[in-house]
PDB file of C-alpha atoms in Angstrom:
ATOM      1  CA  HIS A   6       6.079  58.312 114.084  1.00 72.00           C
ATOM      2  CA  GLN A   7       3.907  56.480 111.119  1.00 77.00           C
ATOM      3  CA  LYS A   8       0.444  55.858 112.836  1.00 75.00           C
ATOM      4  CA  ARG A   9       0.742  59.793 115.286  1.00 79.00           C
ATOM      5  CA  SER A  10       1.829  62.042 112.385  1.00 85.00           C
ATOM      6  CA  LYS A  11      -2.179  62.530 111.112  1.00 84.00           C
ATOM      7  CA  GLN A  12      -2.054  63.835 113.944  1.00 86.00           C
ATOM      8  CA  VAL A  13       0.338  65.597 115.284  1.00 89.00           C
ATOM      9  CA  TYR A  14      -0.673  67.555 111.254  1.00 89.00           C
ATOM     10  CA  PHE A  15      -3.081  67.914 112.909  1.00 88.00           C
ATOM     11  CA  TYR A  16      -2.602  69.442 116.043  1.00 88.00           C
ATOM     12  CA  GLN A  17       0.700  71.658 115.102  1.00 91.00           C
ATOM     13  CA  ASN A  18      -1.929  73.682 112.355  1.00 89.00           C
ATOM     14  CA  VAL A  19      -4.555  74.333 115.152  1.00 88.00           C
ATOM     15  CA  SER A  20      -1.919  75.816 117.631  1.00 88.00           C
ATOM     16  CA  ARG A  21      -1.015  77.903 114.799  1.00 89.00           C
ATOM     17  CA  ILE A  22      -3.903  79.675 114.421  1.00 85.00           C
ATOM     18  CA  VAL A  23      -5.317  79.733 118.253  1.00 83.00           C
ATOM     19  CA  THR A  24      -2.572  80.413 119.783  1.00 82.00           C
ATOM     20  CA  PRO A  25      -1.474  84.427 118.163  1.00 78.00           C
ATOM     21  CA  MET A  26      -5.771  84.140 119.445  1.00 76.00           C
ATOM     22  CA  PHE A  27      -5.131  83.886 123.207  1.00 77.00           C
ATOM     23  CA  GLN A  28      -1.735  86.145 123.411  1.00 75.00           C
ATOM     24  CA  SER A  29      -3.291  89.603 122.385  1.00 61.00           C
ATOM     25  CA  ASP A  30      -2.781  92.310 123.147  1.00 65.00           C
ATOM     26  CA  VAL A  31      -6.011  93.251 126.306  1.00 61.00           C
ATOM     27  CA  LYS A  32      -8.390  95.473 123.004  1.00 67.00           C
ATOM     28  CA  ASN A  33      -8.484  91.920 121.465  1.00 68.00           C
ATOM     29  CA  THR A  34      -9.520  89.784 123.794  1.00 79.00           C
ATOM     30  CA  TRP A  35     -13.685  90.988 123.486  1.00 81.00           C
ATOM     31  CA  PHE A  36     -13.181  89.360 120.517  1.00 81.00           C
ATOM     32  CA  ARG A  37     -11.962  86.124 121.010  1.00 82.00           C
ATOM     33  CA  ASP A  38     -14.409  85.156 123.960  1.00 86.00           C
ATOM     34  CA  LYS A  39     -17.062  86.193 121.786  1.00 90.00           C
ATOM     35  CA  LEU A  40     -16.447  84.065 119.096  1.00 86.00           C
ATOM     36  CA  PHE A  41     -15.762  80.947 121.242  1.00 86.00           C
ATOM     37  CA  TYR A  42     -18.751  82.095 123.116  1.00 91.00           C
ATOM     38  CA  ILE A  43     -21.136  81.461 119.798  1.00 93.00           C
ATOM     39  CA  ILE A  44     -19.738  78.425 118.324  1.00 88.00           C
ATOM     40  CA  CYS A  45     -19.360  76.557 122.255  1.00 89.00           C
ATOM     41  CA  LYS A  46     -23.312  77.274 122.122  1.00 92.00           C
ATOM     42  CA  ILE A  47     -22.637  75.251 118.266  1.00 90.00           C
ATOM     43  CA  SER A  48     -23.471  71.268 118.990  1.00 83.00           C
ATOM     44  CA  PHE A  49     -22.177  70.738 116.169  1.00 82.00           C
ATOM     45  CA  THR A  50     -18.607  73.087 116.882  1.00 84.00           C
ATOM     46  CA  ARG A  51     -18.454  72.792 120.746  1.00 85.00           C
ATOM     47  CA  ASN A  52     -17.683  68.444 119.717  1.00 82.00           C
ATOM     48  CA  ILE A  53     -15.475  69.634 117.770  1.00 83.00           C
ATOM     49  CA  MET A  54     -13.563  71.399 120.195  1.00 84.00           C
ATOM     50  CA  VAL A  55     -14.177  69.143 123.180  1.00 83.00           C
ATOM     51  CA  SER A  56     -12.662  65.677 120.915  1.00 83.00           C
ATOM     52  CA  THR A  57     -10.046  68.569 120.054  1.00 84.00           C
ATOM     53  CA  ALA A  58      -8.886  68.919 123.330  1.00 83.00           C
ATOM     54  CA  LEU A  59      -9.505  65.538 123.969  1.00 83.00           C
ATOM     55  CA  GLY A  60      -6.768  64.579 121.603  1.00 83.00           C
ATOM     56  CA  TYR A  61      -9.362  61.984 119.229  1.00 82.00           C
ATOM     57  CA  ARG A  62      -9.175  64.405 115.704  1.00 83.00           C
ATOM     58  CA  GLU A  63      -6.573  63.300 112.776  1.00 82.00           C
ATOM     59  CA  SER A  64      -8.210  65.959 111.151  1.00 81.00           C
ATOM     60  CA  LEU A  65     -10.962  69.172 111.622  1.00 77.00           C
ATOM     61  CA  PHE A  66     -13.380  66.871 108.812  1.00 74.00           C
ATOM     62  CA  GLN A  67     -13.228  63.115 110.517  1.00 75.00           C
ATOM     63  CA  ASN A  68     -15.923  61.460 111.563  1.00 71.00           C
ATOM     64  CA  LEU A  69     -15.778  60.466 115.442  1.00 63.00           C
ATOM     65  CA  GLU A  70     -18.489  58.578 117.232  1.00 64.00           C
ATOM     66  CA  LYS A  71     -20.498  60.498 119.301  1.00 61.00           C
ATOM     67  CA  LYS A  72     -18.931  59.134 121.843  1.00 56.00           C
ATOM     68  CA  TYR A  73     -15.654  60.416 121.781  1.00 54.00           C
ATOM     69  CA  TYR A  74     -17.098  63.529 121.757  1.00 55.00           C
ATOM     70  CA  LYS A  75     -20.695  63.332 123.115  1.00 58.00           C
ATOM     71  CA  MET A  76     -21.112  66.458 125.943  1.00 57.00           C
ATOM     72  CA  ASN A  77     -24.120  66.573 128.305  1.00 57.00           C
ATOM     73  CA  ASP A  78     -26.037  69.622 127.748  1.00 50.00           C
TER      74      ASP A  78
END
């Protein structure tokens, strides 16, 4: 429990922030789509998104080795 507490706390907060974007009504989806399109084009933020989706993060500013998130462009 203690080993994963930072990771669980991080994912709970990320989920709290991101979930409303995916539960919004149809008229607001353009904003979400544009935002994520731009974020995915920036390698720094894309790497954060990938390592978060893979479950490697314990905090937003955690410095991970590239092997955990390196994507082929």
